[in-house]
Structures are given as structure tokens and as C-alpha cells.
Amino acid sequence: MKIESLGRHILAEFYNCNQEIINDHNLIERYLIDAAKKANATVVESCFHMFNPWGVSGVVVIQESHLTIHTWPELGYASVDLYTCGDEVNPWIAFEYLKEKLQAEKTETIEVPRGMVDKIKRFTKEEYTDVKYKVGI
Amino acid sequence: MKIESLGRHILAEFYNCNQEIINDHNLIERYLIDAAKKANATVVESCFHMFNPWGVSGVVVIQESHLTIHTWPELGYASVDLYTCGDEVNPWIAFEYLKEKLQAEKTETIEVPRGMVDKIKRFTKEEYTDVKYKVGI
């Protein structure tokens, strides 16, 4: 069977990462942008912040949704979201790339479909015939 | 029982929203920033984009993680993420506020703990005694 949805969202927990890498705000921004590009996403904008005394928070807005990261260098932990729309982008490529670059020894993931087409049809009063992700910015 | 985690993440599906509202990029940005403030979060930065021919994508980076939204006005659908850390912020207040402002007739949510403390301890080689969300920017 196939379930149609507008997007897919991977919630990833990265444990025992390289603590220096996940405290380097420039490096993390570069890795997230590279991850988006490798997944075949189109980067629209990125916003990254260094926290005091530790940690990086950042978002890459892509044409096909977003990638985010929040890191706790003192715990070796990073929380990563990879949310993409459409068939042209593969968030798992971004996941594998980041896992390698952050040197995460252990990862866990949940994948959640977002915008399930049957539910959109079920829960609205409109009659939709063409429910899909449309490329364009 | 209590499960300790660094953060909590609500994945929300908003169906049958007001189509004009979810196509108004200035309004959506204002609502997301207001939602963050009402939830007692500290806004660090926001990035919003209008898509062609329809739709808004946006992120509010907060000191305590992030809020994001992606809208499909032509389907009345919005995909919302509310990810907060620490005990001082309540993402459900942001959820209720946005549900009202977007005039969503039907919503569905999943709440996922992020950075579960027992797992961070289990999956690392370090001995951590003090694993919690630390305020500071």
C-alpha cells in the first residue's frame, strides 16, 4: 500500500556526538546547509545562534520545508529535525550526512508523515481532486 | 511516574483553516511570534517566506528551541511544530492560540519528548550528574 502525504518529517536524536563539533556554530551551519543540498533541497535562508555558555540552535528554511538543530555539547547530544516535501528531496540523505559529520555514535529516529492527503480530504468541506506538494517559491 | 527530557515537541496538523489568513505572510509571522511570547518563550529571530503561487513557510527561533509553520492555503491546511525546552515555557498555550487565530476547524497532534535524560545517560560514555535544560543565550 502507499500512503500519500504532502511531506515527511524525521525527528532524530543524535547521542554521543563530537562535543567540539556540536559547539562550533559556523561548522554546524555549514553542515546543515550542505545536508539540505545533498538531499536535493533548495536552501531559502538559514538562521543560526550560539548560546551562552554552550550550544548551537539553527534552522535552514528550504523551499521544501525545513531542517533544524539544537545541540547540548556538554552532553554530546543534538536534536535534529528533517522535514521535507515532495518526491524530489530525500531527508534520509541529510540524516546520514549529519550523523557522519557530527560523529554521532548512536542515533534514534521517528518518521512522521505530515499533511496526509486522506485526512485533508476527510476533514475539510471542499472537494479536492489535486492534493499534492507544488514546487515554487 | 515522571520522564525527564530536555524538551517537548508538538507536531500539529491544522485542517480546514481560514484560507485567506494562512496565505497572509505578515499575519502568520505576527501570530507565530505572539504564540511564542504567550507560551513564555524568548524570541531570538524569525524568518518567513511567501511561496508562489501560494503558501507561507516560517520559523521563529526561540531561546528554548523553535516554532515553525508551513501552509497550503489552497487546501486549508497548515503544518505546525512547537518545540520548547525547560519548564518555564508551555507549547500548548502556543497551540491553542494558533488554533484560534488560524480558525482551524480540526486539529491533530503528536507530542514527542526530545532529549530524554535516561537515554542520554545510557548512550554516552560520560557520567552525567546534571542533565537538564539550561537557560542562557
PDB file of N, CA and C in Angstrom, chain A residues 6 9 11-13 15-16 19 44-45 47 49 51-52 54 59 61-63 65-66 68 70 72 74-77 79-81 83 85 105-106 108 110 112 114-116 119-120 123-125 128 131-134 136-137, chain B residues 6 9 11-13 15-16 19 44-45 47 49-52 54 59 61-63 65-66 68 70 72 74-77 79-81 83 85 105-106 108 110 112 114-116 119-120 123-125 128 131-134 136-137:
ATOM      1  N   LEU A   6       1.782  15.208   1.983  1.00  0.00           N
ATOM      2  CA  LEU A   6       2.488  16.348   1.406  1.00  0.00           C
ATOM      3  C   LEU A   6       3.971  16.296   1.760  1.00  0.00           C
ATOM      4  N   HIS A   9       8.614  13.883   7.857  1.00  0.00           N
ATOM      5  CA  HIS A   9       9.348  14.588   8.901  1.00  0.00           C
ATOM      6  C   HIS A   9      10.106  13.567   9.739  1.00  0.00           C
ATOM      7  N   LEU A  11      12.326  13.014  12.968  1.00  0.00           N
ATOM      8  CA  LEU A  11      12.795  13.549  14.255  1.00  0.00           C
ATOM      9  C   LEU A  11      13.962  12.669  14.670  1.00  0.00           C
ATOM     10  N   ALA A  12      15.148  13.253  14.754  1.00  0.00           N
ATOM     11  CA  ALA A  12      16.343  12.450  15.023  1.00  0.00           C
ATOM     12  C   ALA A  12      17.020  12.898  16.302  1.00  0.00           C
ATOM     13  N   GLU A  13      17.410  11.901  17.097  1.00  0.00           N
ATOM     14  CA  GLU A  13      18.156  12.133  18.329  1.00  0.00           C
ATOM     15  C   GLU A  13      19.579  11.628  18.076  1.00  0.00           C
ATOM     16  N   TYR A  15      23.135  10.959  19.753  1.00  0.00           N
ATOM     17  CA  TYR A  15      23.799  10.821  21.043  1.00  0.00           C
ATOM     18  C   TYR A  15      25.307  10.639  20.859  1.00  0.00           C
ATOM     19  N   ASN A  16      26.033  11.075  21.873  1.00  0.00           N
ATOM     20  CA  ASN A  16      27.492  10.879  21.898  1.00  0.00           C
ATOM     21  C   ASN A  16      28.158  11.412  20.635  1.00  0.00           C
ATOM     22  N   GLN A  19      31.905  16.551  20.824  1.00  0.00           N
ATOM     23  CA  GLN A  19      31.462  17.722  21.601  1.00  0.00           C
ATOM     24  C   GLN A  19      32.006  19.041  21.061  1.00  0.00           C
ATOM     25  N   VAL A  44      16.575  28.340   1.182  1.00  0.00           N
ATOM     26  CA  VAL A  44      15.992  29.676   1.077  1.00  0.00           C
ATOM     27  C   VAL A  44      16.716  30.631   2.019  1.00  0.00           C
ATOM     28  N   GLU A  45      16.939  30.182   3.259  1.00  0.00           N
ATOM     29  CA  GLU A  45      17.561  31.056   4.260  1.00  0.00           C
ATOM     30  C   GLU A  45      18.032  30.206   5.431  1.00  0.00           C
ATOM     31  N   CYS A  47      19.282  30.562   9.705  1.00  0.00           N
ATOM     32  CA  CYS A  47      19.425  31.391  10.919  1.00  0.00           C
ATOM     33  C   CYS A  47      20.090  30.509  11.975  1.00  0.00           C
ATOM     34  N   HIS A  49      22.338  30.416  15.831  1.00  0.00           N
ATOM     35  CA  HIS A  49      22.711  31.162  17.025  1.00  0.00           C
ATOM     36  C   HIS A  49      23.550  30.302  17.953  1.00  0.00           C
ATOM     37  N   PHE A  51      24.697  29.716  21.777  1.00  0.00           N
ATOM     38  CA  PHE A  51      24.177  30.008  23.102  1.00  0.00           C
ATOM     39  C   PHE A  51      25.310  30.124  24.115  1.00  0.00           C
ATOM     40  N   ASN A  52      25.025  30.788  25.207  1.00  0.00           N
ATOM     41  CA  ASN A  52      25.998  31.032  26.241  1.00  0.00           C
ATOM     42  C   ASN A  52      25.595  30.226  27.479  1.00  0.00           C
ATOM     43  N   TRP A  54      27.048  27.337  26.230  1.00  0.00           N
ATOM     44  CA  TRP A  54      27.272  26.301  25.235  1.00  0.00           C
ATOM     45  C   TRP A  54      26.088  26.175  24.313  1.00  0.00           C
ATOM     46  N   VAL A  59      18.310  26.886  12.097  1.00  0.00           N
ATOM     47  CA  VAL A  59      17.262  26.485  11.167  1.00  0.00           C
ATOM     48  C   VAL A  59      17.744  26.763   9.752  1.00  0.00           C
ATOM     49  N   VAL A  61      15.730  27.108   6.378  1.00  0.00           N
ATOM     50  CA  VAL A  61      14.452  27.073   5.669  1.00  0.00           C
ATOM     51  C   VAL A  61      14.760  26.636   4.242  1.00  0.00           C
ATOM     52  N   ILE A  62      14.095  25.584   3.807  1.00  0.00           N
ATOM     53  CA  ILE A  62      14.269  25.128   2.420  1.00  0.00           C
ATOM     54  C   ILE A  62      12.938  25.326   1.696  1.00  0.00           C
ATOM     55  N   GLN A  63      13.025  25.354   0.391  1.00  0.00           N
ATOM     56  CA  GLN A  63      11.796  25.513  -0.389  1.00  0.00           C
ATOM     57  C   GLN A  63      10.813  24.397  -0.045  1.00  0.00           C
ATOM     58  N   SER A  65      10.392  22.850   2.960  1.00  0.00           N
ATOM     59  CA  SER A  65      10.076  22.870   4.409  1.00  0.00           C
ATOM     60  C   SER A  65      11.265  23.331   5.262  1.00  0.00           C
ATOM     61  N   HIS A  66      11.847  22.469   6.113  1.00  0.00           N
ATOM     62  CA  HIS A  66      12.953  22.972   6.948  1.00  0.00           C
ATOM     63  C   HIS A  66      13.816  21.856   7.546  1.00  0.00           C
ATOM     64  N   THR A  68      16.239  21.630  11.172  1.00  0.00           N
ATOM     65  CA  THR A  68      16.623  22.372  12.384  1.00  0.00           C
ATOM     66  C   THR A  68      17.581  21.526  13.218  1.00  0.00           C
ATOM     67  N   HIS A  70      19.361  21.595  17.429  1.00  0.00           N
ATOM     68  CA  HIS A  70      19.662  22.189  18.734  1.00  0.00           C
ATOM     69  C   HIS A  70      20.688  21.272  19.388  1.00  0.00           C
ATOM     70  N   TRP A  72      23.478  20.253  22.625  1.00  0.00           N
ATOM     71  CA  TRP A  72      23.934  20.339  24.021  1.00  0.00           C
ATOM     72  C   TRP A  72      25.345  19.734  24.050  1.00  0.00           C
ATOM     73  N   GLU A  74      27.756  19.881  26.055  1.00  0.00           N
ATOM     74  CA  GLU A  74      28.209  19.325  27.341  1.00  0.00           C
ATOM     75  C   GLU A  74      27.679  17.912  27.565  1.00  0.00           C
ATOM     76  N   LEU A  75      26.640  17.514  26.814  1.00  0.00           N
ATOM     77  CA  LEU A  75      26.061  16.166  26.921  1.00  0.00           C
ATOM     78  C   LEU A  75      26.327  15.324  25.669  1.00  0.00           C
ATOM     79  N   GLY A  76      26.978  15.895  24.694  1.00  0.00           N
ATOM     80  CA  GLY A  76      27.224  15.180  23.434  1.00  0.00           C
ATOM     81  C   GLY A  76      25.948  14.937  22.643  1.00  0.00           C
ATOM     82  N   TYR A  77      24.899  15.682  22.936  1.00  0.00           N
ATOM     83  CA  TYR A  77      23.576  15.420  22.362  1.00  0.00           C
ATOM     84  C   TYR A  77      23.145  16.514  21.378  1.00  0.00           C
ATOM     85  N   SER A  79      19.658  17.450  18.786  1.00  0.00           N
ATOM     86  CA  SER A  79      18.273  17.171  18.422  1.00  0.00           C
ATOM     87  C   SER A  79      18.067  17.748  17.018  1.00  0.00           C
ATOM     88  N   VAL A  80      17.730  16.869  16.077  1.00  0.00           N
ATOM     89  CA  VAL A  80      17.705  17.278  14.667  1.00  0.00           C
ATOM     90  C   VAL A  80      16.335  16.977  14.062  1.00  0.00           C
ATOM     91  N   ASP A  81      15.793  17.933  13.308  1.00  0.00           N
ATOM     92  CA  ASP A  81      14.550  17.712  12.556  1.00  0.00           C
ATOM     93  C   ASP A  81      14.802  17.901  11.073  1.00  0.00           C
ATOM     94  N   TYR A  83      12.537  17.934   7.782  1.00  0.00           N
ATOM     95  CA  TYR A  83      11.156  17.940   7.299  1.00  0.00           C
ATOM     96  C   TYR A  83      11.201  18.350   5.829  1.00  0.00           C
ATOM     97  N   CYS A  85       9.228  18.133   1.763  1.00  0.00           N
ATOM     98  CA  CYS A  85       8.014  17.882   0.982  1.00  0.00           C
ATOM     99  C   CYS A  85       8.392  17.453  -0.433  1.00  0.00           C
ATOM    100  N   GLU A 105      27.632   8.580  17.781  1.00  0.00           N
ATOM    101  CA  GLU A 105      27.871   7.143  17.949  1.00  0.00           C
ATOM    102  C   GLU A 105      26.571   6.353  17.997  1.00  0.00           C
ATOM    103  N   LYS A 106      25.488   7.052  18.374  1.00  0.00           N
ATOM    104  CA  LYS A 106      24.197   6.381  18.490  1.00  0.00           C
ATOM    105  C   LYS A 106      23.122   7.353  18.016  1.00  0.00           C
ATOM    106  N   GLU A 108      18.713   7.751  17.103  1.00  0.00           N
ATOM    107  CA  GLU A 108      17.361   7.197  17.086  1.00  0.00           C
ATOM    108  C   GLU A 108      16.489   8.127  16.266  1.00  0.00           C
ATOM    109  N   ILE A 110      12.354   8.941  14.534  1.00  0.00           N
ATOM    110  CA  ILE A 110      10.932   8.696  14.286  1.00  0.00           C
ATOM    111  C   ILE A 110      10.634   9.387  12.965  1.00  0.00           C
ATOM    112  N   VAL A 112       7.515  10.781  10.659  1.00  0.00           N
ATOM    113  CA  VAL A 112       6.088  11.098  10.729  1.00  0.00           C
ATOM    114  C   VAL A 112       5.639  11.692   9.391  1.00  0.00           C
ATOM    115  N   ARG A 114       3.510  14.121   7.217  1.00  0.00           N
ATOM    116  CA  ARG A 114       2.836  15.394   7.511  1.00  0.00           C
ATOM    117  C   ARG A 114       1.912  15.748   6.353  1.00  0.00           C
ATOM    118  N   GLY A 115       0.719  16.197   6.678  1.00  0.00           N
ATOM    119  CA  GLY A 115      -0.237  16.555   5.632  1.00  0.00           C
ATOM    120  C   GLY A 115      -0.705  15.317   4.886  1.00  0.00           C
ATOM    121  N   MET A 116      -1.289  14.349   5.611  1.00  0.00           N
ATOM    122  CA  MET A 116      -1.750  13.121   4.949  1.00  0.00           C
ATOM    123  C   MET A 116      -2.971  13.471   4.089  1.00  0.00           C
ATOM    124  N   LYS A 119      -6.529  12.547   5.080  1.00  0.00           N
ATOM    125  CA  LYS A 119      -7.057  13.321   6.206  1.00  0.00           C
ATOM    126  C   LYS A 119      -7.462  14.720   5.768  1.00  0.00           C
ATOM    127  N   ILE A 120      -6.650  15.324   4.921  1.00  0.00           N
ATOM    128  CA  ILE A 120      -7.013  16.658   4.421  1.00  0.00           C
ATOM    129  C   ILE A 120      -8.363  16.583   3.717  1.00  0.00           C
ATOM    130  N   PHE A 123     -11.210  15.908   6.422  1.00  0.00           N
ATOM    131  CA  PHE A 123     -11.510  16.913   7.446  1.00  0.00           C
ATOM    132  C   PHE A 123     -11.895  18.276   6.881  1.00  0.00           C
ATOM    133  N   THR A 124     -12.080  18.365   5.569  1.00  0.00           N
ATOM    134  CA  THR A 124     -12.467  19.658   5.008  1.00  0.00           C
ATOM    135  C   THR A 124     -13.802  19.521   4.291  1.00  0.00           C
ATOM    136  N   LYS A 125     -14.396  20.686   4.036  1.00  0.00           N
ATOM    137  CA  LYS A 125     -15.691  20.675   3.369  1.00  0.00           C
ATOM    138  C   LYS A 125     -15.525  20.722   1.857  1.00  0.00           C
ATOM    139  N   TYR A 128     -11.504  18.203  -2.970  1.00  0.00           N
ATOM    140  CA  TYR A 128     -10.194  18.369  -3.597  1.00  0.00           C
ATOM    141  C   TYR A 128      -9.908  17.204  -4.528  1.00  0.00           C
ATOM    142  N   VAL A 131      -4.429  17.018  -4.635  1.00  0.00           N
ATOM    143  CA  VAL A 131      -3.756  17.355  -3.383  1.00  0.00           C
ATOM    144  C   VAL A 131      -2.327  16.856  -3.455  1.00  0.00           C
ATOM    145  N   LYS A 132      -1.405  17.764  -3.703  1.00  0.00           N
ATOM    146  CA  LYS A 132      -0.002  17.348  -3.714  1.00  0.00           C
ATOM    147  C   LYS A 132       0.897  18.540  -3.448  1.00  0.00           C
ATOM    148  N   TYR A 133       2.136  18.224  -3.143  1.00  0.00           N
ATOM    149  CA  TYR A 133       3.117  19.289  -2.929  1.00  0.00           C
ATOM    150  C   TYR A 133       3.456  19.937  -4.254  1.00  0.00           C
ATOM    151  N   LYS A 134       3.390  21.262  -4.285  1.00  0.00           N
ATOM    152  CA  LYS A 134       3.703  22.001  -5.513  1.00  0.00           C
ATOM    153  C   LYS A 134       5.019  22.741  -5.351  1.00  0.00           C
ATOM    154  N   GLY A 136       7.696  25.608  -6.060  1.00  0.00           N
ATOM    155  CA  GLY A 136       7.582  27.016  -6.455  1.00  0.00           C
ATOM    156  C   GLY A 136       7.854  27.929  -5.300  1.00  0.00           C
ATOM    157  N   ILE A 137       8.519  29.027  -5.537  1.00  0.00           N
ATOM    158  CA  ILE A 137       8.817  29.977  -4.471  1.00  0.00           C
ATOM    159  C   ILE A 137       8.630  31.382  -5.015  1.00  0.00           C
TER     160      ILE A 137
ATOM    161  N   LEU B   6      14.925  16.982  27.972  1.00  0.00           N
ATOM    162  CA  LEU B   6      15.365  18.367  27.797  1.00  0.00           C
ATOM    163  C   LEU B   6      14.246  19.216  27.200  1.00  0.00           C
ATOM    164  N   HIS B   9       8.104  18.357  22.086  1.00  0.00           N
ATOM    165  CA  HIS B   9       7.893  18.783  20.697  1.00  0.00           C
ATOM    166  C   HIS B   9       6.487  18.365  20.284  1.00  0.00           C
ATOM    167  N   LEU B  11       3.901  18.125  17.298  1.00  0.00           N
ATOM    168  CA  LEU B  11       3.694  18.162  15.843  1.00  0.00           C
ATOM    169  C   LEU B  11       2.196  18.320  15.648  1.00  0.00           C
ATOM    170  N   ALA B  12       1.783  19.416  15.052  1.00  0.00           N
ATOM    171  CA  ALA B  12       0.354  19.699  14.938  1.00  0.00           C
ATOM    172  C   ALA B  12      -0.069  19.824  13.481  1.00  0.00           C
ATOM    173  N   GLU B  13      -1.205  19.193  13.166  1.00  0.00           N
ATOM    174  CA  GLU B  13      -1.812  19.272  11.847  1.00  0.00           C
ATOM    175  C   GLU B  13      -3.077  20.112  11.995  1.00  0.00           C
ATOM    176  N   TYR B  15      -6.328  21.469  10.133  1.00  0.00           N
ATOM    177  CA  TYR B  15      -7.159  21.257   8.945  1.00  0.00           C
ATOM    178  C   TYR B  15      -8.268  22.300   8.870  1.00  0.00           C
ATOM    179  N   ASN B  16      -8.657  22.596   7.648  1.00  0.00           N
ATOM    180  CA  ASN B  16      -9.793  23.492   7.413  1.00  0.00           C
ATOM    181  C   ASN B  16      -9.621  24.842   8.114  1.00  0.00           C
ATOM    182  N   GLN B  19      -8.601  30.185   4.778  1.00  0.00           N
ATOM    183  CA  GLN B  19      -7.643  30.149   3.663  1.00  0.00           C
ATOM    184  C   GLN B  19      -6.967  31.494   3.417  1.00  0.00           C
ATOM    185  N   VAL B  44      14.211  34.866  19.501  1.00  0.00           N
ATOM    186  CA  VAL B  44      15.568  35.233  19.104  1.00  0.00           C
ATOM    187  C   VAL B  44      15.556  35.822  17.690  1.00  0.00           C
ATOM    188  N   GLU B  45      14.827  35.181  16.778  1.00  0.00           N
ATOM    189  CA  GLU B  45      14.808  35.626  15.384  1.00  0.00           C
ATOM    190  C   GLU B  45      13.648  34.949  14.676  1.00  0.00           C
ATOM    191  N   CYS B  47      12.157  34.057  10.567  1.00  0.00           N
ATOM    192  CA  CYS B  47      12.378  34.048   9.110  1.00  0.00           C
ATOM    193  C   CYS B  47      11.089  33.539   8.472  1.00  0.00           C
ATOM    194  N   HIS B  49       8.686  33.291   4.704  1.00  0.00           N
ATOM    195  CA  HIS B  49       8.703  33.412   3.246  1.00  0.00           C
ATOM    196  C   HIS B  49       7.337  33.114   2.673  1.00  0.00           C
ATOM    197  N   MET B  50       7.030  33.856   1.635  1.00  0.00           N
ATOM    198  CA  MET B  50       5.791  33.677   0.888  1.00  0.00           C
ATOM    199  C   MET B  50       6.144  32.844  -0.333  1.00  0.00           C
ATOM    200  N   PHE B  51       5.352  31.831  -0.604  1.00  0.00           N
ATOM    201  CA  PHE B  51       5.647  31.000  -1.770  1.00  0.00           C
ATOM    202  C   PHE B  51       4.754  31.396  -2.935  1.00  0.00           C
ATOM    203  N   ASN B  52       5.171  31.064  -4.109  1.00  0.00           N
ATOM    204  CA  ASN B  52       4.458  31.392  -5.335  1.00  0.00           C
ATOM    205  C   ASN B  52       3.917  30.111  -5.949  1.00  0.00           C
ATOM    206  N   TRP B  54       1.177  30.144  -3.840  1.00  0.00           N
ATOM    207  CA  TRP B  54       0.502  30.194  -2.544  1.00  0.00           C
ATOM    208  C   TRP B  54       1.409  29.718  -1.445  1.00  0.00           C
ATOM    209  N   VAL B  59       9.725  30.286  10.393  1.00  0.00           N
ATOM    210  CA  VAL B  59      10.356  29.760  11.597  1.00  0.00           C
ATOM    211  C   VAL B  59      10.527  30.891  12.595  1.00  0.00           C
ATOM    212  N   VAL B  61      12.840  31.218  15.768  1.00  0.00           N
ATOM    213  CA  VAL B  61      13.838  30.624  16.655  1.00  0.00           C
ATOM    214  C   VAL B  61      13.633  31.264  18.019  1.00  0.00           C
ATOM    215  N   ILE B  62      13.429  30.426  19.032  1.00  0.00           N
ATOM    216  CA  ILE B  62      13.290  30.935  20.401  1.00  0.00           C
ATOM    217  C   ILE B  62      14.485  30.444  21.203  1.00  0.00           C
ATOM    218  N   GLN B  63      14.723  31.112  22.305  1.00  0.00           N
ATOM    219  CA  GLN B  63      15.845  30.704  23.152  1.00  0.00           C
ATOM    220  C   GLN B  63      15.662  29.250  23.587  1.00  0.00           C
ATOM    221  N   SER B  65      14.237  26.724  21.792  1.00  0.00           N
ATOM    222  CA  SER B  65      14.156  25.849  20.600  1.00  0.00           C
ATOM    223  C   SER B  65      13.472  26.542  19.411  1.00  0.00           C
ATOM    224  N   HIS B  66      12.287  26.095  18.947  1.00  0.00           N
ATOM    225  CA  HIS B  66      11.710  26.769  17.767  1.00  0.00           C
ATOM    226  C   HIS B  66      10.222  26.494  17.589  1.00  0.00           C
ATOM    227  N   THR B  68       7.656  26.397  14.053  1.00  0.00           N
ATOM    228  CA  THR B  68       7.660  26.508  12.583  1.00  0.00           C
ATOM    229  C   THR B  68       6.237  26.339  12.054  1.00  0.00           C
ATOM    230  N   HIS B  70       4.197  25.676   8.022  1.00  0.00           N
ATOM    231  CA  HIS B  70       4.138  25.607   6.547  1.00  0.00           C
ATOM    232  C   HIS B  70       2.659  25.528   6.198  1.00  0.00           C
ATOM    233  N   TRP B  72      -0.651  25.456   3.292  1.00  0.00           N
ATOM    234  CA  TRP B  72      -1.189  25.171   1.964  1.00  0.00           C
ATOM    235  C   TRP B  72      -2.585  25.820   1.907  1.00  0.00           C
ATOM    236  N   GLU B  74      -4.537  26.663  -0.382  1.00  0.00           N
ATOM    237  CA  GLU B  74      -5.494  26.072  -1.331  1.00  0.00           C
ATOM    238  C   GLU B  74      -6.168  24.822  -0.776  1.00  0.00           C
ATOM    239  N   LEU B  75      -5.576  24.248   0.288  1.00  0.00           N
ATOM    240  CA  LEU B  75      -6.152  23.059   0.931  1.00  0.00           C
ATOM    241  C   LEU B  75      -6.671  23.362   2.343  1.00  0.00           C
ATOM    242  N   GLY B  76      -6.507  24.581   2.777  1.00  0.00           N
ATOM    243  CA  GLY B  76      -6.919  24.942   4.133  1.00  0.00           C
ATOM    244  C   GLY B  76      -6.062  24.270   5.205  1.00  0.00           C
ATOM    245  N   TYR B  77      -4.884  23.814   4.823  1.00  0.00           N
ATOM    246  CA  TYR B  77      -4.048  23.009   5.724  1.00  0.00           C
ATOM    247  C   TYR B  77      -2.779  23.752   6.168  1.00  0.00           C
ATOM    248  N   SER B  79       0.793  23.015   8.688  1.00  0.00           N
ATOM    249  CA  SER B  79       1.614  22.059   9.424  1.00  0.00           C
ATOM    250  C   SER B  79       2.453  22.867  10.413  1.00  0.00           C
ATOM    251  N   VAL B  80       2.279  22.601  11.703  1.00  0.00           N
ATOM    252  CA  VAL B  80       2.878  23.447  12.738  1.00  0.00           C
ATOM    253  C   VAL B  80       3.734  22.601  13.683  1.00  0.00           C
ATOM    254  N   ASP B  81       4.911  23.091  14.014  1.00  0.00           N
ATOM    255  CA  ASP B  81       5.763  22.443  15.016  1.00  0.00           C
ATOM    256  C   ASP B  81       6.037  23.407  16.155  1.00  0.00           C
ATOM    257  N   TYR B  83       8.299  23.347  19.451  1.00  0.00           N
ATOM    258  CA  TYR B  83       9.333  22.608  20.165  1.00  0.00           C
ATOM    259  C   TYR B  83       9.899  23.540  21.224  1.00  0.00           C
ATOM    260  N   CYS B  85      11.941  23.902  25.245  1.00  0.00           N
ATOM    261  CA  CYS B  85      12.754  23.274  26.288  1.00  0.00           C
ATOM    262  C   CYS B  85      12.505  23.956  27.626  1.00  0.00           C
ATOM    263  N   GLU B 105     -10.653  24.243  11.994  1.00  0.00           N
ATOM    264  CA  GLU B 105     -11.858  23.545  12.452  1.00  0.00           C
ATOM    265  C   GLU B 105     -11.531  22.172  13.042  1.00  0.00           C
ATOM    266  N   LYS B 106     -10.390  21.627  12.640  1.00  0.00           N
ATOM    267  CA  LYS B 106      -9.999  20.295  13.118  1.00  0.00           C
ATOM    268  C   LYS B 106      -8.488  20.299  13.298  1.00  0.00           C
ATOM    269  N   GLU B 108      -4.997  17.853  14.819  1.00  0.00           N
ATOM    270  CA  GLU B 108      -4.456  16.602  15.360  1.00  0.00           C
ATOM    271  C   GLU B 108      -3.033  16.879  15.834  1.00  0.00           C
ATOM    272  N   ILE B 110       0.707  15.224  17.811  1.00  0.00           N
ATOM    273  CA  ILE B 110       1.559  14.207  18.436  1.00  0.00           C
ATOM    274  C   ILE B 110       2.521  14.983  19.324  1.00  0.00           C
ATOM    275  N   VAL B 112       6.108  14.617  21.320  1.00  0.00           N
ATOM    276  CA  VAL B 112       7.283  13.746  21.419  1.00  0.00           C
ATOM    277  C   VAL B 112       8.286  14.377  22.387  1.00  0.00           C
ATOM    278  N   ARG B 114      11.876  15.216  23.606  1.00  0.00           N
ATOM    279  CA  ARG B 114      13.170  15.287  22.892  1.00  0.00           C
ATOM    280  C   ARG B 114      14.302  15.364  23.933  1.00  0.00           C
ATOM    281  N   GLY B 115      15.353  14.620  23.674  1.00  0.00           N
ATOM    282  CA  GLY B 115      16.467  14.619  24.613  1.00  0.00           C
ATOM    283  C   GLY B 115      16.077  13.972  25.927  1.00  0.00           C
ATOM    284  N   MET B 116      15.652  12.706  25.864  1.00  0.00           N
ATOM    285  CA  MET B 116      15.255  12.018  27.105  1.00  0.00           C
ATOM    286  C   MET B 116      16.511  11.756  27.940  1.00  0.00           C
ATOM    287  N   LYS B 119      18.080   8.283  28.259  1.00  0.00           N
ATOM    288  CA  LYS B 119      18.749   7.815  27.039  1.00  0.00           C
ATOM    289  C   LYS B 119      20.096   8.503  26.856  1.00  0.00           C
ATOM    290  N   ILE B 120      20.135   9.794  27.141  1.00  0.00           N
ATOM    291  CA  ILE B 120      21.425  10.492  27.037  1.00  0.00           C
ATOM    292  C   ILE B 120      22.439   9.822  27.954  1.00  0.00           C
ATOM    293  N   PHE B 123      23.350   6.201  26.528  1.00  0.00           N
ATOM    294  CA  PHE B 123      24.044   6.077  25.245  1.00  0.00           C
ATOM    295  C   PHE B 123      25.382   6.800  25.181  1.00  0.00           C
ATOM    296  N   THR B 124      25.839   7.326  26.321  1.00  0.00           N
ATOM    297  CA  THR B 124      27.129   8.006  26.293  1.00  0.00           C
ATOM    298  C   THR B 124      28.091   7.334  27.250  1.00  0.00           C
ATOM    299  N   LYS B 125      29.356   7.641  27.071  1.00  0.00           N
ATOM    300  CA  LYS B 125      30.368   7.032  27.927  1.00  0.00           C
ATOM    301  C   LYS B 125      30.606   7.876  29.180  1.00  0.00           C
ATOM    302  N   TYR B 128      27.122  11.593  33.609  1.00  0.00           N
ATOM    303  CA  TYR B 128      26.489  12.892  33.804  1.00  0.00           C
ATOM    304  C   TYR B 128      25.675  12.872  35.097  1.00  0.00           C
ATOM    305  N   VAL B 131      21.828  16.648  34.142  1.00  0.00           N
ATOM    306  CA  VAL B 131      21.349  16.720  32.762  1.00  0.00           C
ATOM    307  C   VAL B 131      20.034  17.480  32.749  1.00  0.00           C
ATOM    308  N   LYS B 132      20.084  18.736  32.346  1.00  0.00           N
ATOM    309  CA  LYS B 132      18.836  19.491  32.251  1.00  0.00           C
ATOM    310  C   LYS B 132      19.003  20.648  31.273  1.00  0.00           C
ATOM    311  N   TYR B 133      17.887  21.233  30.916  1.00  0.00           N
ATOM    312  CA  TYR B 133      17.921  22.386  30.033  1.00  0.00           C
ATOM    313  C   TYR B 133      18.433  23.593  30.807  1.00  0.00           C
ATOM    314  N   LYS B 134      19.411  24.277  30.237  1.00  0.00           N
ATOM    315  CA  LYS B 134      19.968  25.454  30.896  1.00  0.00           C
ATOM    316  C   LYS B 134      19.561  26.706  30.148  1.00  0.00           C
ATOM    317  N   GLY B 136      19.902  30.458  28.895  1.00  0.00           N
ATOM    318  CA  GLY B 136      21.042  31.336  28.616  1.00  0.00           C
ATOM    319  C   GLY B 136      21.253  31.506  27.138  1.00  0.00           C
ATOM    320  N   ILE B 137      21.591  32.675  26.709  1.00  0.00           N
ATOM    321  CA  ILE B 137      21.836  32.917  25.275  1.00  0.00           C
ATOM    322  C   ILE B 137      23.060  33.805  25.131  1.00  0.00           C
TER     323      ILE B 137
END
